[in-house]
CSV table of C-alpha atoms in Angstrom, one decimal:
chain,number,residue,atom,x,y,z
K,225,MET,CA,-7.4,1.0,25.9
K,226,ASP,CA,-6.4,-2.7,25.4
K,227,PHE,CA,-4.1,-3.1,22.3
K,228,SER,CA,-3.4,-6.8,22.8
K,229,LEU,CA,-4.1,-9.1,19.9
K,230,SER,CA,-6.8,-11.7,19.9
K,231,GLU,CA,-5.9,-15.4,19.5
K,232,GLU,CA,-6.9,-15.3,15.8
K,233,GLN,CA,-4.8,-12.2,15.2
K,234,ARG,CA,-1.8,-13.8,16.9
K,235,MET,CA,-2.2,-16.8,14.6
K,236,LEU,CA,-2.4,-14.5,11.6
K,237,LYS,CA,0.7,-12.7,12.6
K,238,ASP,CA,2.6,-15.9,13.3
K,239,THR,CA,1.6,-17.4,9.9
K,240,VAL,CA,2.7,-14.5,7.8
K,241,GLU,CA,5.9,-13.9,9.8
K,242,ARG,CA,6.8,-17.6,9.4
K,243,LEU,CA,6.2,-17.4,5.6
K,244,VAL,CA,8.3,-14.3,5.3
K,245,ARG,CA,11.1,-15.7,7.5
K,246,GLU,CA,11.3,-19.1,5.8
K,247,THR,CA,10.8,-18.2,2.2
K,248,TYR,CA,11.8,-14.5,1.8
K,249,ASP,CA,15.4,-13.9,2.7
K,250,PHE,CA,17.1,-10.7,1.4
K,251,GLU,CA,18.9,-12.4,-1.5
K,252,LYS,CA,15.7,-14.0,-2.7
K,253,ARG,CA,13.8,-10.8,-2.4
K,254,GLN,CA,16.4,-9.0,-4.5
K,255,LYS,CA,16.0,-11.6,-7.3
K,256,ILE,CA,12.2,-11.4,-7.2
K,257,ALA,CA,12.3,-7.6,-7.3
K,258,ALA,CA,14.6,-7.7,-10.3
K,259,SER,CA,12.4,-10.2,-12.3
K,260,GLU,CA,10.3,-9.1,-15.2
K,261,GLU,CA,7.0,-9.1,-13.3
K,262,GLY,CA,8.6,-7.8,-10.1
K,263,PHE,CA,7.1,-10.4,-7.8
K,264,SER,CA,6.9,-14.2,-7.4
K,265,ARG,CA,4.0,-16.2,-8.6
K,266,ASP,CA,5.1,-19.0,-6.2
K,267,VAL,CA,5.0,-16.7,-3.2
K,268,TRP,CA,1.6,-15.4,-4.3
K,269,GLY,CA,0.4,-18.9,-4.5
K,270,GLN,CA,1.6,-19.6,-1.0
K,271,LEU,CA,-0.3,-16.5,0.3
K,272,ALA,CA,-3.4,-17.9,-1.4
K,273,GLU,CA,-3.0,-21.3,0.1
K,274,LEU,CA,-2.6,-19.9,3.5
K,275,GLY,CA,-5.8,-17.8,3.1
K,276,MET,CA,-4.0,-14.5,3.3
K,277,LEU,CA,-5.5,-13.1,0.1
K,278,GLY,CA,-9.0,-13.3,1.6
K,279,VAL,CA,-8.3,-11.6,4.9
K,280,PRO,CA,-10.5,-8.5,4.3
K,281,PHE,CA,-13.4,-10.3,2.5
K,282,ALA,CA,-16.5,-12.0,3.7
K,283,GLU,CA,-16.5,-15.8,4.3
K,284,GLU,CA,-18.9,-16.4,1.4
K,285,PHE,CA,-16.0,-15.4,-0.9
K,286,GLY,CA,-13.5,-17.6,0.9
K,287,GLY,CA,-12.3,-14.7,3.2
K,288,LEU,CA,-11.9,-14.1,6.9
K,289,GLY,CA,-14.0,-10.9,7.2
K,290,SER,CA,-11.2,-9.1,9.1
K,291,GLY,CA,-10.7,-5.4,9.8
K,292,GLY,CA,-8.1,-2.8,10.1
K,293,VAL,CA,-5.9,-4.4,12.8
K,294,ASP,CA,-5.5,-7.5,10.6
K,295,LEU,CA,-4.4,-5.4,7.7
K,296,MET,CA,-1.9,-3.6,9.9
K,297,ILE,CA,-0.6,-7.0,11.1
K,298,LEU,CA,-0.2,-8.2,7.6
K,299,GLY,CA,1.6,-5.0,6.6
K,300,GLU,CA,4.0,-5.2,9.5
K,301,ALA,CA,5.0,-8.8,8.6
K,302,MET,CA,5.5,-7.9,5.0
K,303,GLY,CA,7.4,-4.8,5.9
K,304,ARG,CA,9.9,-6.8,7.8
K,305,GLY,CA,10.7,-8.8,4.7
K,306,LEU,CA,10.3,-6.0,2.1
K,307,VAL,CA,7.7,-8.2,0.4
K,308,VAL,CA,7.0,-7.0,-3.2
K,309,GLU,CA,4.0,-9.2,-4.0
K,310,PRO,CA,0.9,-7.1,-5.2
K,311,TYR,CA,-1.1,-7.5,-2.0
K,312,LEU,CA,-1.9,-3.8,-1.7
K,313,SER,CA,-3.0,-3.3,-5.3
K,314,THR,CA,-4.9,-6.6,-5.8
K,315,VAL,CA,-6.5,-7.3,-2.4
K,316,VAL,CA,-6.7,-4.0,-0.6
K,317,LEU,CA,-7.4,-1.5,-3.4
K,318,GLY,CA,-8.8,-3.6,-6.3
K,319,GLY,CA,-10.5,-6.2,-4.2
K,320,GLY,CA,-11.8,-3.6,-1.8
K,321,LEU,CA,-13.5,-1.6,-4.5
K,322,ILE,CA,-15.2,-4.7,-5.9
K,323,ASP,CA,-16.3,-5.7,-2.4
K,324,LEU,CA,-17.8,-2.2,-1.8
K,325,LEU,CA,-19.3,-1.5,-5.2
K,326,GLY,CA,-19.4,-4.7,-7.2
K,327,SER,CA,-22.6,-6.4,-8.3
K,328,ALA,CA,-23.4,-9.9,-7.1
K,329,GLU,CA,-22.0,-11.3,-10.4
K,330,GLN,CA,-18.8,-9.2,-10.2
K,331,LYS,CA,-18.1,-10.2,-6.6
K,332,GLU,CA,-18.8,-13.9,-7.3
K,333,SER,CA,-16.4,-14.0,-10.3
K,334,LEU,CA,-13.7,-11.6,-9.2
K,335,LEU,CA,-13.4,-11.9,-5.5
K,336,ASN,CA,-13.3,-15.7,-5.6
K,337,ALA,CA,-10.5,-15.4,-8.2
K,338,VAL,CA,-8.6,-12.9,-6.1
K,339,VAL,CA,-8.8,-15.0,-3.0
K,340,GLY,CA,-7.7,-18.0,-4.9
K,341,GLY,CA,-4.7,-16.2,-6.3
K,342,GLU,CA,-5.9,-16.6,-9.9
K,343,THR,CA,-6.5,-12.9,-10.7
K,344,LEU,CA,-4.4,-9.8,-10.2
K,345,LEU,CA,-6.0,-6.3,-10.0
K,346,ALA,CA,-4.6,-2.8,-10.1
K,347,PHE,CA,-6.3,0.5,-9.3
K,348,ALA,CA,-5.6,3.0,-12.0
K,349,HIS,CA,-6.5,6.2,-10.3
K,350,GLY,CA,-3.6,8.6,-9.9
K,351,GLU,CA,-2.8,11.0,-12.8
K,352,PRO,CA,0.3,13.0,-13.9
K,353,ASP,CA,-1.0,16.2,-12.3
K,354,SER,CA,-3.2,14.9,-9.5
K,355,ARG,CA,-0.7,15.8,-6.7
K,356,TYR,CA,-2.1,13.3,-4.1
K,357,GLU,CA,-5.7,14.7,-4.4
K,358,PRO,CA,-8.0,11.6,-4.6
K,359,ALA,CA,-10.8,13.6,-6.3
K,360,HIS,CA,-8.6,14.9,-9.1
K,361,VAL,CA,-9.7,13.0,-12.1
K,362,ARG,CA,-9.3,14.2,-15.7
K,363,CYS,CA,-9.6,10.9,-17.5
K,364,LYS,CA,-13.0,11.0,-19.2
K,365,ALA,CA,-15.8,8.4,-19.5
K,366,GLU,CA,-18.3,9.0,-22.3
K,367,LYS,CA,-21.5,7.0,-22.7
K,368,THR,CA,-21.5,5.4,-26.1
K,369,GLY,CA,-24.3,3.1,-27.1
K,370,GLY,CA,-24.6,0.3,-24.6
K,371,GLY,CA,-21.2,1.0,-23.0
K,372,TRP,CA,-18.6,3.6,-22.2
K,373,THR,CA,-15.4,5.0,-23.9
K,374,LEU,CA,-12.5,5.9,-21.7
K,375,THR,CA,-9.8,8.4,-22.6
K,376,GLY,CA,-7.0,9.7,-20.4
K,377,ARG,CA,-3.7,9.0,-18.6
K,378,LYS,CA,-3.0,7.2,-15.4
K,379,SER,CA,0.3,7.5,-13.5
K,380,VAL,CA,2.3,5.4,-10.9
K,381,VAL,CA,-0.3,2.6,-11.0
K,382,LEU,CA,0.9,-0.1,-8.5
K,383,ASN,CA,1.6,-3.4,-10.3
K,384,GLY,CA,-0.3,-2.1,-13.3
K,385,ALA,CA,1.7,-4.1,-15.8
K,386,ALA,CA,1.1,-7.4,-14.2
K,387,ALA,CA,-2.6,-6.9,-13.6
K,388,ASP,CA,-5.2,-9.0,-15.3
K,389,GLN,CA,-7.9,-6.4,-14.7
K,390,LEU,CA,-7.5,-2.7,-14.2
K,391,ILE,CA,-10.1,-0.7,-12.2
K,392,VAL,CA,-10.0,2.7,-13.9
K,393,SER,CA,-11.4,5.9,-12.4
K,394,ALA,CA,-12.8,8.3,-15.0
K,395,ARG,CA,-14.9,11.5,-14.9
K,396,ILE,CA,-18.4,11.3,-16.0
K,397,SER,CA,-19.5,14.8,-15.0
K,398,GLY,CA,-18.3,17.9,-13.1
K,399,GLY,CA,-15.0,19.6,-12.8
K,400,HIS,CA,-11.7,17.7,-12.6
K,401,ASP,CA,-11.5,18.2,-8.7
K,402,ASP,CA,-15.1,17.5,-7.9
K,403,GLU,CA,-15.8,14.5,-5.6
K,404,ASP,CA,-19.1,13.9,-7.5
K,405,GLY,CA,-19.0,12.7,-11.0
K,406,ILE,CA,-16.3,10.0,-10.8
K,407,GLY,CA,-17.0,6.5,-12.2
K,408,LEU,CA,-15.1,3.2,-11.9
K,409,PHE,CA,-14.7,0.8,-14.8
K,410,LEU,CA,-13.2,-2.7,-15.2
K,411,VAL,CA,-10.7,-2.8,-18.1
K,412,GLY,CA,-9.1,-6.1,-19.2
K,413,LYS,CA,-5.3,-6.1,-19.8
K,414,ASP,CA,-5.8,-7.0,-23.5
K,415,ALA,CA,-8.4,-4.2,-24.2
K,416,ALA,CA,-8.0,-2.4,-27.5
K,417,ASN,CA,-6.4,1.1,-27.4
K,418,LEU,CA,-4.9,0.4,-23.9
K,419,LYS,CA,-1.2,1.0,-23.4
K,420,VAL,CA,0.6,-0.1,-20.2
K,421,HIS,CA,4.3,0.7,-19.6
K,422,GLY,CA,5.7,-0.9,-16.4
K,423,THR,CA,8.8,0.2,-14.6
K,424,PRO,CA,10.5,-0.6,-11.3
K,425,GLY,CA,10.3,2.0,-8.6
K,426,ILE,CA,13.2,3.1,-6.4
K,427,ASP,CA,12.3,0.5,-3.8
K,428,GLY,CA,12.0,-2.6,-6.1
K,429,THR,CA,8.3,-2.5,-6.4
K,430,HIS,CA,6.8,-2.1,-9.9
K,431,VAL,CA,4.5,0.7,-11.1
K,432,ALA,CA,3.0,1.6,-14.5
K,433,GLU,CA,2.1,4.5,-16.7
K,434,ILE,CA,-1.2,3.8,-18.5
K,435,ALA,CA,-2.7,5.5,-21.6
K,436,LEU,CA,-6.4,5.0,-22.5
K,437,ASP,CA,-7.0,6.2,-26.1
K,438,GLY,CA,-10.7,5.5,-26.6
K,439,VAL,CA,-10.9,2.2,-24.6
K,440,GLU,CA,-14.4,0.8,-25.0
K,441,VAL,CA,-16.0,-1.2,-22.2
K,442,GLY,CA,-19.5,-2.7,-21.8
K,443,ALA,CA,-22.2,-1.8,-19.3
K,444,ASP,CA,-21.1,-4.9,-17.2
K,445,ALA,CA,-17.7,-3.2,-16.7
K,446,VAL,CA,-19.2,-0.5,-14.5
K,447,LEU,CA,-18.6,-0.7,-10.7
K,448,GLY,CA,-21.3,0.8,-8.5
K,449,THR,CA,-23.3,3.8,-9.6
K,450,PRO,CA,-21.6,5.9,-12.3
K,451,GLY,CA,-20.6,9.2,-10.9
K,452,ALA,CA,-21.0,8.3,-7.2
K,453,CYS,CA,-17.8,6.3,-6.4
K,454,PHE,CA,-15.7,8.8,-4.4
K,455,ALA,CA,-16.7,7.6,-1.0
K,456,ALA,CA,-15.6,4.0,-1.9
K,457,ILE,CA,-12.3,5.3,-3.3
K,458,GLU,CA,-11.6,7.3,-0.1
K,459,GLU,CA,-12.4,4.2,2.0
K,460,VAL,CA,-10.1,1.8,0.2
K,461,MET,CA,-7.3,4.4,0.3
K,462,ALA,CA,-7.8,4.6,4.1
K,463,ARG,CA,-7.5,0.8,4.2
K,464,ALA,CA,-4.3,1.0,2.1
K,465,ILE,CA,-2.8,3.6,4.4
K,466,VAL,CA,-3.5,1.4,7.4
K,467,MET,CA,-1.6,-1.5,5.7
K,468,LEU,CA,1.2,0.8,4.7
K,469,ALA,CA,1.4,2.1,8.3
K,470,GLY,CA,2.0,-1.5,9.4
K,471,GLU,CA,4.5,-2.0,6.7
K,472,ALA,CA,6.4,1.1,7.6
K,473,VAL,CA,6.5,-0.2,11.2
K,474,GLY,CA,7.8,-3.6,10.1
K,475,ALA,CA,10.5,-2.0,8.0
K,476,MET,CA,11.5,0.4,10.7
K,477,GLU,CA,11.8,-2.5,13.2
K,478,VAL,CA,14.3,-4.3,11.0
K,479,ALA,CA,16.2,-1.0,10.3
K,480,VAL,CA,16.5,-0.4,14.1
K,481,GLU,CA,17.5,-4.0,14.9
K,482,THR,CA,20.1,-4.1,12.1
K,483,THR,CA,21.6,-0.8,13.0
K,484,VAL,CA,21.9,-1.6,16.7
K,485,GLU,CA,23.5,-4.9,15.9
K,486,TYR,CA,26.0,-3.2,13.6
K,487,LEU,CA,26.9,-0.7,16.3
K,488,LYS,CA,27.6,-3.6,18.7
K,489,THR,CA,29.9,-5.4,16.2
K,490,ARG,CA,31.6,-2.7,14.3
K,491,LYS,CA,34.8,-1.4,16.0
K,492,GLN,CA,36.6,1.9,15.7
K,493,PHE,CA,39.5,3.1,17.9
K,494,GLY,CA,39.7,-0.3,19.5
K,495,LYS,CA,36.1,-0.5,20.8
K,496,ALA,CA,32.6,-1.1,19.5
K,497,LEU,CA,30.7,1.8,18.1
K,498,SER,CA,27.9,1.1,20.6
K,499,GLN,CA,30.2,2.4,23.3
K,500,PHE,CA,30.3,5.9,22.0
K,501,GLN,CA,27.6,7.9,23.8
K,502,VAL,CA,26.6,10.1,20.9
K,503,LEU,CA,25.8,7.0,18.8
K,504,GLN,CA,23.9,5.6,21.7
K,505,HIS,CA,21.7,8.7,21.6
K,506,ARG,CA,21.1,8.3,17.9
K,507,ALA,CA,20.0,4.7,18.4
K,508,VAL,CA,17.6,5.9,21.1
K,509,ASP,CA,16.2,8.4,18.7
K,510,MET,CA,15.5,5.6,16.3
K,511,ARG,CA,13.8,3.5,18.9
K,512,ILE,CA,11.6,6.5,20.1
K,513,SER,CA,10.5,7.1,16.5
K,514,LEU,CA,9.7,3.4,16.0
K,515,GLU,CA,7.5,3.3,19.1
K,516,GLN,CA,5.7,6.5,18.1
K,517,ALA,CA,5.1,5.1,14.7
K,518,LYS,CA,3.6,1.9,16.2
K,519,SER,CA,1.2,4.0,18.3
K,520,LEU,CA,0.1,5.9,15.2
K,521,ALA,CA,-0.4,2.7,13.2
K,522,VAL,CA,-2.6,1.3,15.9
K,523,LEU,CA,-4.6,4.5,16.1
K,524,ALA,CA,-5.3,4.4,12.3
K,525,ALA,CA,-6.2,0.7,12.4
K,526,ALA,CA,-8.6,1.2,15.4
K,527,ARG,CA,-10.4,4.1,13.7
K,528,LEU,CA,-10.8,2.4,10.3
K,529,GLY,CA,-14.4,1.4,11.1
K,530,GLU,CA,-15.4,4.7,12.5
K,531,PRO,CA,-17.5,7.4,10.7
K,532,ARG,CA,-15.7,9.2,7.9
K,533,ALA,CA,-14.7,12.4,9.8
K,534,VAL,CA,-13.1,10.4,12.7
K,535,ARG,CA,-11.5,7.8,10.3
K,536,GLU,CA,-10.0,10.3,8.0
K,537,MET,CA,-8.5,12.5,10.7
K,538,ALA,CA,-6.8,9.4,12.2
K,539,ILE,CA,-5.6,8.3,8.8
K,540,SER,CA,-4.0,11.6,8.0
K,541,ALA,CA,-2.5,11.9,11.5
K,542,ALA,CA,-0.9,8.5,11.1
K,543,LYS,CA,0.3,9.0,7.6
K,544,ALA,CA,1.9,12.4,8.4
K,545,GLY,CA,3.4,11.2,11.7
K,546,ILE,CA,4.7,7.9,10.4
K,547,GLY,CA,6.3,9.7,7.4
K,548,GLN,CA,8.2,11.9,9.8
K,549,HIS,CA,9.4,9.1,12.0
K,550,ALA,CA,10.2,6.8,9.1
K,551,ARG,CA,12.5,9.5,7.7
K,552,ILE,CA,14.3,9.8,11.0
K,553,VAL,CA,14.8,6.0,11.2
K,554,GLY,CA,15.8,5.6,7.6
K,555,GLU,CA,18.3,8.4,7.6
K,556,LEU,CA,19.9,7.5,10.9
K,557,ALA,CA,20.1,3.8,9.8
K,558,ILE,CA,22.2,4.9,6.8
K,559,GLN,CA,24.3,7.4,8.7
K,560,LEU,CA,25.1,5.0,11.5
K,561,HIS,CA,26.2,2.3,9.0
K,562,GLY,CA,28.6,4.8,7.4
K,563,GLY,CA,29.4,4.6,3.7
K,564,ILE,CA,28.2,1.0,3.3
K,565,GLY,CA,24.7,2.1,4.3
K,566,MET,CA,24.2,3.4,0.8
K,567,THR,CA,25.3,0.3,-1.1
K,568,TRP,CA,23.1,-2.1,-3.0
K,569,GLU,CA,24.4,-5.1,-1.1
K,570,VAL,CA,23.4,-3.9,2.3
K,571,PRO,CA,19.8,-4.5,3.3
K,572,VAL,CA,19.4,-1.3,5.4
K,573,ALA,CA,19.6,0.8,2.2
K,574,HIS,CA,16.6,-1.0,0.7
K,575,TYR,CA,14.6,-0.6,3.9
K,576,ALA,CA,15.3,3.1,3.8
K,577,LYS,CA,14.2,3.3,0.1
K,578,ARG,CA,11.0,1.5,0.9
K,579,LEU,CA,10.3,3.9,3.8
K,580,VAL,CA,10.7,6.8,1.3
K,581,MET,CA,8.3,5.2,-1.1
K,582,ILE,CA,5.7,4.5,1.6
K,583,ASP,CA,5.8,8.2,2.6
K,584,HIS,CA,4.9,9.2,-1.0
K,585,LEU,CA,2.1,6.7,-1.6
K,586,PHE,CA,-1.4,8.2,-1.2
K,587,GLY,CA,-0.1,11.5,0.0
K,588,ASP,CA,3.2,12.5,1.7
K,589,THR,CA,3.8,14.0,5.1
K,590,ASP,CA,3.2,17.6,4.0
K,591,HIS,CA,0.0,16.7,2.2
K,592,HIS,CA,-1.5,14.8,5.2
K,593,LEU,CA,-0.4,17.5,7.7
K,594,GLU,CA,-2.4,20.1,5.6
K,595,ARG,CA,-5.3,17.6,5.3
K,596,PHE,CA,-5.4,16.9,9.0
K,597,ALA,CA,-5.5,20.6,9.7
K,598,ALA,CA,-8.4,21.1,7.3
K,599,LEU,CA,-10.3,18.2,8.7
K,600,SER,CA,-9.7,19.5,12.2
K,601,ASP,CA,-11.0,22.9,11.3
K,602,ALA,CA,-14.1,21.4,9.7
K,603,ALA,CA,-14.8,19.3,12.8
K,604,ALA,CA,-14.5,22.3,15.1
């Protein structure tokens, strides 16, 4: 199979890598992550100017109409710089749901605003007791007059506090674990009875806890067919995992490069650490894990457009495998740096933290191992 990039994909890769390299050094990244919003509006504007916010969308909305490989490429470039801008939440998740389910009017107004960098979105789906299960939704949506009333709690919502619009999943019918009966609703950040509490995560990205205590929305706030949204939710999560797979690879690349360089320059007992054979073996272990993670990321990206059964098996295989390899790379990077590997001032510690966070987003290693086994049994 030919895994070489097309000319357009190489241009995309070069463009994003150049932006990250020239405008997103480690010190600047730390200041951005520590800011109130947790990202830079200036960098977001540059991504919009370069057309990066439209990568997955059709040309009629100012996009490029790209697929899974392009998302992986973007993720890898952003992973190298530990970019904290809300690309995943706004473009991949929020924009993806509007692209799949939105009416012509919703697409026209929201996708154009997303591509232009004017609107931020967040997908409020996970709940305090959902345990990575995408169909687990207790938040309720009740039909009231000409609209809907939403009541419930949402947890660990990516960039939820900065979003102009939330896309909230809520149960219309069925049990709290049923795939059928889930609806999606647009909720403005200033909606009455909506409470949003933002907080930084361990890796510098920002998440939010959200309470909906009788939030009322109109009929025009409904995305798709009420009660029949799970397939779209699963699809955008698959896209998000593909991008996270690329991001993990990018972060692992830098962790490996940084660690190898440290071993070459740091001396003990009169010689460089890289001359000690046992440390050479550890560096090789890191490189092997990186290459295996790259292969899994490519697999997931290549299968993104396949039928659901094929796509989801590849997604879970990649998420589980990359989680395992990322842990090896992150832990060895810290161990081979010694005590300073844990300090705030050293970049490698932040790459390790991001790799931990990536493992937990949309299901950790154990969750996806079990899911892969179940999908394999079902396909047998």
